[in-house]
PDB file of C-alpha atoms in Angstrom:
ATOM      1  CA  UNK A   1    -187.398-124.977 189.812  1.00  0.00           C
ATOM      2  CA  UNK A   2    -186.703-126.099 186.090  1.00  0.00           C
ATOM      3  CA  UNK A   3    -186.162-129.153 185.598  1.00  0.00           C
ATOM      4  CA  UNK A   4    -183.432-130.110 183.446  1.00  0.00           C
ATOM      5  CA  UNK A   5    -183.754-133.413 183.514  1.00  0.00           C
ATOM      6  CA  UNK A   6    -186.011-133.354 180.726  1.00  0.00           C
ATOM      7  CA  UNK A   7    -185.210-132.172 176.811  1.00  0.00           C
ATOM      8  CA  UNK A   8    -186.015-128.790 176.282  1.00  0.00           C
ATOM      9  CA  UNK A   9    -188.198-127.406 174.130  1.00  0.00           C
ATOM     10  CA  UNK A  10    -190.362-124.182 173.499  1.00  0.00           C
ATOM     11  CA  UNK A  11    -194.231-124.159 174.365  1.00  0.00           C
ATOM     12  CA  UNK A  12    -196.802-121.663 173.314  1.00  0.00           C
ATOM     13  CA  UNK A  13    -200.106-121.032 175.134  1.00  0.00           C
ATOM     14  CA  UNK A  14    -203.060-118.777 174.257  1.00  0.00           C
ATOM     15  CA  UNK A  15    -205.575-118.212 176.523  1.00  0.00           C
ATOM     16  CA  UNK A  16    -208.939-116.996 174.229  1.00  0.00           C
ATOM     17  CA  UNK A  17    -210.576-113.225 175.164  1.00  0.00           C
ATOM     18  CA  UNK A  18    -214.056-113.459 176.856  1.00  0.00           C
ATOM     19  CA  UNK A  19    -213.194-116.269 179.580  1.00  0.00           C
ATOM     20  CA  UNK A  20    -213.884-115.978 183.408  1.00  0.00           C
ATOM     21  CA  UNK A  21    -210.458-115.398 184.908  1.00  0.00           C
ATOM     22  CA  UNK A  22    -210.105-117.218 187.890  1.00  0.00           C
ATOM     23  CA  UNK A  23    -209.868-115.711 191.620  1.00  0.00           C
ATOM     24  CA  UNK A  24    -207.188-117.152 193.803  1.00  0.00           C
ATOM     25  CA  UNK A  25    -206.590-116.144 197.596  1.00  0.00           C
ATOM     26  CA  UNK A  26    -202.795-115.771 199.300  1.00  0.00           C
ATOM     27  CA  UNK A  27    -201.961-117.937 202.049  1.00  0.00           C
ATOM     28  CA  UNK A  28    -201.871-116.065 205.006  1.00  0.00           C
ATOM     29  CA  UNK A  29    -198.984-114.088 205.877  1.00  0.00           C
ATOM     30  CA  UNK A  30    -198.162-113.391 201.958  1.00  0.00           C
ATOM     31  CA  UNK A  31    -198.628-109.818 200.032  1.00  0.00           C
ATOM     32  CA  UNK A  32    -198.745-108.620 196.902  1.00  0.00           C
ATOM     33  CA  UNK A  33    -196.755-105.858 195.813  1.00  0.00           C
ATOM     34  CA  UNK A  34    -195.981-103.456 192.521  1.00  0.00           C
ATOM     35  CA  UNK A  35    -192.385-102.637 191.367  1.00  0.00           C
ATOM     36  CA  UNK A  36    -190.847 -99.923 192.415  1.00  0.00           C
ATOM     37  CA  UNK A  37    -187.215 -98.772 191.705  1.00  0.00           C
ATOM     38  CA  UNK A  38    -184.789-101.157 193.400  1.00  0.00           C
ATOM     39  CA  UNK A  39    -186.881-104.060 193.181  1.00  0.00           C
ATOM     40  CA  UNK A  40    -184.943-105.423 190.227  1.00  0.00           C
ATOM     41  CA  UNK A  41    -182.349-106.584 192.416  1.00  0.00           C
ATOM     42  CA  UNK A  42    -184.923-109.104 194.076  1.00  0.00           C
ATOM     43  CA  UNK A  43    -186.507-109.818 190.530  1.00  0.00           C
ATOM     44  CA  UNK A  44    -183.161-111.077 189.613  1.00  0.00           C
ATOM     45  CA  UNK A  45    -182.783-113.149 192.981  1.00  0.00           C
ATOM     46  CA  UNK A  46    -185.850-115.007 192.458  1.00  0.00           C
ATOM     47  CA  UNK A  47    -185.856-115.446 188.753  1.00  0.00           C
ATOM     48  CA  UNK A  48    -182.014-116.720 189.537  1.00  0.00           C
ATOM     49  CA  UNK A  49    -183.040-119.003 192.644  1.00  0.00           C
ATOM     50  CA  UNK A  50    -185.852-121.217 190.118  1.00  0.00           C
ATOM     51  CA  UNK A  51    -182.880-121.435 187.268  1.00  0.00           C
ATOM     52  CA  UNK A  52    -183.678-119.328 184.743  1.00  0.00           C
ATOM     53  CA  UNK A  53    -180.408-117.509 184.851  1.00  0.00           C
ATOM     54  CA  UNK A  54    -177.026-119.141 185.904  1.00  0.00           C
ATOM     55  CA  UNK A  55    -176.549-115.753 188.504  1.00  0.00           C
ATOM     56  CA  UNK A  56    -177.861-112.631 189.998  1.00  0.00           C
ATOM     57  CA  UNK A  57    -175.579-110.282 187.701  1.00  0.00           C
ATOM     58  CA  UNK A  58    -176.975-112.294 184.732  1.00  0.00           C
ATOM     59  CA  UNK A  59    -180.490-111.540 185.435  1.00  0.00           C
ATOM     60  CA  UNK A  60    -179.789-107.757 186.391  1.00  0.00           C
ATOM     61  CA  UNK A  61    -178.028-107.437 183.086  1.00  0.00           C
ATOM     62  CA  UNK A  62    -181.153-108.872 181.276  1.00  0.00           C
ATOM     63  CA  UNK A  63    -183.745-107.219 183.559  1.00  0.00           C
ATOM     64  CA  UNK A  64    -181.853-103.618 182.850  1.00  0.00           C
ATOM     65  CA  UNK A  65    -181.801-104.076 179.195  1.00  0.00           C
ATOM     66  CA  UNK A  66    -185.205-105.308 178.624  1.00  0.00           C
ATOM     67  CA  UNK A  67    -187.364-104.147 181.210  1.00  0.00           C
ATOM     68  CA  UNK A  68    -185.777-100.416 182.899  1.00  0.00           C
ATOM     69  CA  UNK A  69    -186.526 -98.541 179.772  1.00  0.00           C
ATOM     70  CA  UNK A  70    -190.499 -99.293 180.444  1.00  0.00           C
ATOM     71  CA  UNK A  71    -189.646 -97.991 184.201  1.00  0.00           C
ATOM     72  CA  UNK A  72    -193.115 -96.317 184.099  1.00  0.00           C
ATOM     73  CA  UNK A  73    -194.630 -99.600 182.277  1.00  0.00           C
ATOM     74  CA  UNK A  74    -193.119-101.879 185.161  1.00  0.00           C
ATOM     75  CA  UNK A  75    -194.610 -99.962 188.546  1.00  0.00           C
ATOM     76  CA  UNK A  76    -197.813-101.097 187.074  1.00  0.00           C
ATOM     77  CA  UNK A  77    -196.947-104.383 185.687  1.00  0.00           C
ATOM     78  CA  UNK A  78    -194.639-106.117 187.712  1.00  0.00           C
ATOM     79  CA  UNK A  79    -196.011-107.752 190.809  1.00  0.00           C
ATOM     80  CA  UNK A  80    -193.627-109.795 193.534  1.00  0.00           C
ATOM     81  CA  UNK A  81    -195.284-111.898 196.784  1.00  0.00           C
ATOM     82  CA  UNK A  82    -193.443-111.107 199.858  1.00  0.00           C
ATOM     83  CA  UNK A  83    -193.763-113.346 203.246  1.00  0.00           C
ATOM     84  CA  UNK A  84    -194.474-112.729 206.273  1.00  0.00           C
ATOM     85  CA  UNK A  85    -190.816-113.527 207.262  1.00  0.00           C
ATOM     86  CA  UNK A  86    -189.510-110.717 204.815  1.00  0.00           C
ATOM     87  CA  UNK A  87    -188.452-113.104 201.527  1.00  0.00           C
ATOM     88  CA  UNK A  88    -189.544-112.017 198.167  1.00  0.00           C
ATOM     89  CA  UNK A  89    -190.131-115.358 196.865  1.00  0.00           C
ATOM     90  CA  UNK A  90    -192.240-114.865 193.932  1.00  0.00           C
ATOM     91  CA  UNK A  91    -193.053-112.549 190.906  1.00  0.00           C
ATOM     92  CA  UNK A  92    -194.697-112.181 187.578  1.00  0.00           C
ATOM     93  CA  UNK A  93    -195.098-109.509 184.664  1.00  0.00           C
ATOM     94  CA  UNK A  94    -198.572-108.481 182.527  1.00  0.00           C
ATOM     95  CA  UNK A  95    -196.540-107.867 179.913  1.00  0.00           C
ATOM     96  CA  UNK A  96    -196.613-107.478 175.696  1.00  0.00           C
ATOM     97  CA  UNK A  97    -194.768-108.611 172.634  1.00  0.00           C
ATOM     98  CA  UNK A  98    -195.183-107.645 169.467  1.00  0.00           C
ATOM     99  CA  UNK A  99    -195.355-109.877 166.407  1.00  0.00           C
ATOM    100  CA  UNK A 100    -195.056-107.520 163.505  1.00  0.00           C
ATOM    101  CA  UNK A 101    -197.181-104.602 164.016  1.00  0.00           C
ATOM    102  CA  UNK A 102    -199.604-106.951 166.256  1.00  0.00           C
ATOM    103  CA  UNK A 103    -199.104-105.770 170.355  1.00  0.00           C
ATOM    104  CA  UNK A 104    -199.723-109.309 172.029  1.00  0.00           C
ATOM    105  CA  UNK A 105    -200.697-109.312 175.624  1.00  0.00           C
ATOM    106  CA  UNK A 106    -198.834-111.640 177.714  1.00  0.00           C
ATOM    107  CA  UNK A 107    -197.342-113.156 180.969  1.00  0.00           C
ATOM    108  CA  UNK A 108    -193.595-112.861 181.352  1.00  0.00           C
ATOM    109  CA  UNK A 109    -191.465-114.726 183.683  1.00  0.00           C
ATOM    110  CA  UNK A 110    -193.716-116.500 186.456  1.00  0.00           C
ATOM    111  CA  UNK A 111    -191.273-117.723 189.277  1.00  0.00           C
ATOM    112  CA  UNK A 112    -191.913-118.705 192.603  1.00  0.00           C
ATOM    113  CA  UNK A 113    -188.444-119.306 194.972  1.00  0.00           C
ATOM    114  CA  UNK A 114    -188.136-123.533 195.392  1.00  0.00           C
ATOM    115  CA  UNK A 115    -188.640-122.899 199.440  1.00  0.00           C
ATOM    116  CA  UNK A 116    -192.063-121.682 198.486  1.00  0.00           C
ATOM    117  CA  UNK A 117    -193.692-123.668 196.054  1.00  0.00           C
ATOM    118  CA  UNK A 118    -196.786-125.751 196.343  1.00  0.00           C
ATOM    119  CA  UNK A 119    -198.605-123.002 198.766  1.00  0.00           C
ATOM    120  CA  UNK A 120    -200.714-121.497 195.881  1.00  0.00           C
ATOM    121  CA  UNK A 121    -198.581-118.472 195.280  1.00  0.00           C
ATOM    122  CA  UNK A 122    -198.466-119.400 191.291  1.00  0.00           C
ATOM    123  CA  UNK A 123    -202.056-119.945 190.711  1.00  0.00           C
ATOM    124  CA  UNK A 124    -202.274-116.248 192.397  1.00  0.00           C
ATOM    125  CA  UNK A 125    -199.916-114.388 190.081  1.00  0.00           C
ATOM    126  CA  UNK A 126    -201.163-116.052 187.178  1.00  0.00           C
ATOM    127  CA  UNK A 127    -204.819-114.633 187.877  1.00  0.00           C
ATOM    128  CA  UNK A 128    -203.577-111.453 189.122  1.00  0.00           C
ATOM    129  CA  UNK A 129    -201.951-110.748 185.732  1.00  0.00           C
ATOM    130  CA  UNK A 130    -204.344-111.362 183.890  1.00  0.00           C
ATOM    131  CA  UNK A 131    -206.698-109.041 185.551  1.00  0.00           C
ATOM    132  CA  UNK A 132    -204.110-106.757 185.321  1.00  0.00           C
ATOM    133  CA  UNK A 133    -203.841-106.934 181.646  1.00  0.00           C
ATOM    134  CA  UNK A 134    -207.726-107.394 181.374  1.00  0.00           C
ATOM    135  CA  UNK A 135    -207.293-103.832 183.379  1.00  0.00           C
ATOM    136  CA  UNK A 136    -204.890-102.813 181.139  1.00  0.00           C
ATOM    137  CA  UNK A 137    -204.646-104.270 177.358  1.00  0.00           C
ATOM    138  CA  UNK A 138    -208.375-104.951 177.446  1.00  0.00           C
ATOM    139  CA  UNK A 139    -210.648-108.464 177.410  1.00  0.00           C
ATOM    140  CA  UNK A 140    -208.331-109.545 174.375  1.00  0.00           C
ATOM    141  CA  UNK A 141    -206.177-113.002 174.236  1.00  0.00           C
ATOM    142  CA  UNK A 142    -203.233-113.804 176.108  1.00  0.00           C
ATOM    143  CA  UNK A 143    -200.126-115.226 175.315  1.00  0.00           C
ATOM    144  CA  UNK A 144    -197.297-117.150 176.976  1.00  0.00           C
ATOM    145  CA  UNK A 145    -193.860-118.712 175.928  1.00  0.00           C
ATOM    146  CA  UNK A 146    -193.016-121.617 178.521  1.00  0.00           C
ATOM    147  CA  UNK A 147    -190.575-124.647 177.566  1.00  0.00           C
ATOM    148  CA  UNK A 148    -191.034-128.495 179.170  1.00  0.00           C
ATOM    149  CA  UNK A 149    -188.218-127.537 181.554  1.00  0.00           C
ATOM    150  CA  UNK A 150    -191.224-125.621 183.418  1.00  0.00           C
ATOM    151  CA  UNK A 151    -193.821-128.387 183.058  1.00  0.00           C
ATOM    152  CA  UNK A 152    -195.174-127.884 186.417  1.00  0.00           C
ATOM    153  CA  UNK A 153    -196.265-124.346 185.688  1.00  0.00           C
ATOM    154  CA  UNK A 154    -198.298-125.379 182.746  1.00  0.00           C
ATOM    155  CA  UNK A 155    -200.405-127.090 185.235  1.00  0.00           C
ATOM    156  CA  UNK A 156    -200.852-123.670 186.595  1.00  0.00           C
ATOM    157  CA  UNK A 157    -201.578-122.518 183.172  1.00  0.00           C
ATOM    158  CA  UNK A 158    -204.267-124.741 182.083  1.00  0.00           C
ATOM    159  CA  UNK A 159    -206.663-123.923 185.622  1.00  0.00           C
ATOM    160  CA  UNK A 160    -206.022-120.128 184.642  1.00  0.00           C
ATOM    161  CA  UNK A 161    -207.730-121.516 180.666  1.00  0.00           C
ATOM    162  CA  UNK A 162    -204.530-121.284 178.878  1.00  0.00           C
ATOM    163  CA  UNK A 163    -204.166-123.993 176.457  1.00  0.00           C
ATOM    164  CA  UNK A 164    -200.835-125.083 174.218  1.00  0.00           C
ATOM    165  CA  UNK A 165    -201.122-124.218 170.031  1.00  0.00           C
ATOM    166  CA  UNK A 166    -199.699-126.124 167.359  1.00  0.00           C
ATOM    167  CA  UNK A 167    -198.657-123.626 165.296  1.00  0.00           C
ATOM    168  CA  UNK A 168    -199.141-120.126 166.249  1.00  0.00           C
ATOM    169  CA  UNK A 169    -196.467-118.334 168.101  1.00  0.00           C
ATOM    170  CA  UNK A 170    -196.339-114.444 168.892  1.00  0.00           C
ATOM    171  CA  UNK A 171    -193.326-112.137 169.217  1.00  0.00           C
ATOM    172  CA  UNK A 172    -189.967-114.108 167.898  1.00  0.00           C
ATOM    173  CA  UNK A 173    -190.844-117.378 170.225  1.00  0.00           C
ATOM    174  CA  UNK A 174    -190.554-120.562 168.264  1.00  0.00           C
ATOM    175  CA  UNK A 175    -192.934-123.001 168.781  1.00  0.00           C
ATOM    176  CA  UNK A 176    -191.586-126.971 169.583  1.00  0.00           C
ATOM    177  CA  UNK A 177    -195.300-128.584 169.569  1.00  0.00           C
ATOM    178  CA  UNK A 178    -194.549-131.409 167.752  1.00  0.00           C
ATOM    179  CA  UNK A 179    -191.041-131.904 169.971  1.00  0.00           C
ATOM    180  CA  UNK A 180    -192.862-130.425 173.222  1.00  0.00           C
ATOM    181  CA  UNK A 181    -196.007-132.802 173.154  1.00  0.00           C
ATOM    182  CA  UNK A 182    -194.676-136.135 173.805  1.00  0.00           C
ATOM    183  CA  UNK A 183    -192.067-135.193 176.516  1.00  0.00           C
ATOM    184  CA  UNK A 184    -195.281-132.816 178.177  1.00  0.00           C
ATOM    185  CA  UNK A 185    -197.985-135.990 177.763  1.00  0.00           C
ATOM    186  CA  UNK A 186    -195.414-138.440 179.629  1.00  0.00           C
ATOM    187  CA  UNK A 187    -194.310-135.979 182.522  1.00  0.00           C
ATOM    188  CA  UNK A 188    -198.038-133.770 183.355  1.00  0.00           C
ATOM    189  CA  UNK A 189    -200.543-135.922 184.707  1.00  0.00           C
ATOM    190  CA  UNK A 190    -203.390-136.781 183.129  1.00  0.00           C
ATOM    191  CA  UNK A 191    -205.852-135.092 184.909  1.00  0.00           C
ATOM    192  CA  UNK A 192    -204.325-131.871 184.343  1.00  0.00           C
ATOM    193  CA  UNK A 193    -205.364-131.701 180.794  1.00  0.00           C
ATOM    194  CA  UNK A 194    -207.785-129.497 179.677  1.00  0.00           C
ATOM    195  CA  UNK A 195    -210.279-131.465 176.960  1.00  0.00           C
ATOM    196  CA  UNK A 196    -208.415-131.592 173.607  1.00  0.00           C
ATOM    197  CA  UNK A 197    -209.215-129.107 170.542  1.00  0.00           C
ATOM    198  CA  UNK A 198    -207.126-128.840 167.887  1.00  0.00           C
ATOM    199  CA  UNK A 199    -205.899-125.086 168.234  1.00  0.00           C
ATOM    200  CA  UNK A 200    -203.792-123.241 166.112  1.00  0.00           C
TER     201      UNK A 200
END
């Protein structure tokens, strides 16, 4: 879940080309699946069920705008995590933006549904998109736009070597660093931190 409690603020994350992408296993009785037409209904249901959009119809009108016309783009692209009981409870994109001319790889909307978080199912879609875009956009860097309303994803972010930048963005994301940092330092625990470098 979100959570709003906090101020909200934009977050960029880079993650450099050339690193070892992590390997994470499923908890048994979990899959991994690609889109396939009609799956955009339970996109929406999940992204909607962590509180990224205040209904269902709200993310299917966003989903259908941004994402149908790359149909072809999505069945390889778009993963969800079904359980055993039949829920489709989490999901994640290997996705791109472009900033100017530049094509940026990068992860679009990680969500796992509240009932199913803390199993590991995050840390999985993280690393499975990014060998997906390793497979697909090459061993280049990755990008991310998060916000400190989803502070316990960057956790998530940092083991898969993702770090936050000061001042770069990519795509049409503005970047809060000097907002994000203090609210993020308080609220993520310490250990979670990768060393500090000054990064762009």
């Amino acid at each position: 879940m979100l959570d709003k409690t906090v101020p909200y603020f934009n977050v960029i994350m880079r993650r450099s080309a050339g690193l070892v992408i992590p390997r994470f296993i499923l908890p048994r009785g979990f899959s991994l699946s690609w889109f396939v037409e009609g799956d955009e209904a339970r996109w929406a249901d999940i992204e909607t069920s962590v509180g990224e959009f205040d209904d269902v119809p709200a993310a299917l009108k966003y989903f259908q705008e941004r994402y149908v016309p790359y149909l072809d783009e999505l069945k390889r692209r778009l993963l969800l995590v079904r359980a055993a009981n039949g829920d489709w409870v989490g999901t994640i994109s290997a996705w791109w933006n472009y900033t100017g001319a530049q094509r940026d790889a990068s992860i679009h909307w990680l969500a796992v549904r509240p009932a199913y978080q803390g199993l590991g199912l995050g840390k999985v879609l993280v690393s499975e998109c990014l060998y997906t875009l390793l497979r697909l956009e090459g061993d280049v860097e990755v990008f991310l736009h998060t916000q400190t309303w989803s502070h316990r994803a960057i956790g998530i972010y940092f083991k898969a070597g993702f770090e936050i930048v000061q001042r770069e963005t990519f795509g049409e994301y503005q970047n809060d660093y000097d907002q994000a940092m203090p609210v993020l330092r308080r609220i993520i625990p310490t250990e979670w931190w990768p060393p500090r470098r000054d990064k762009g």
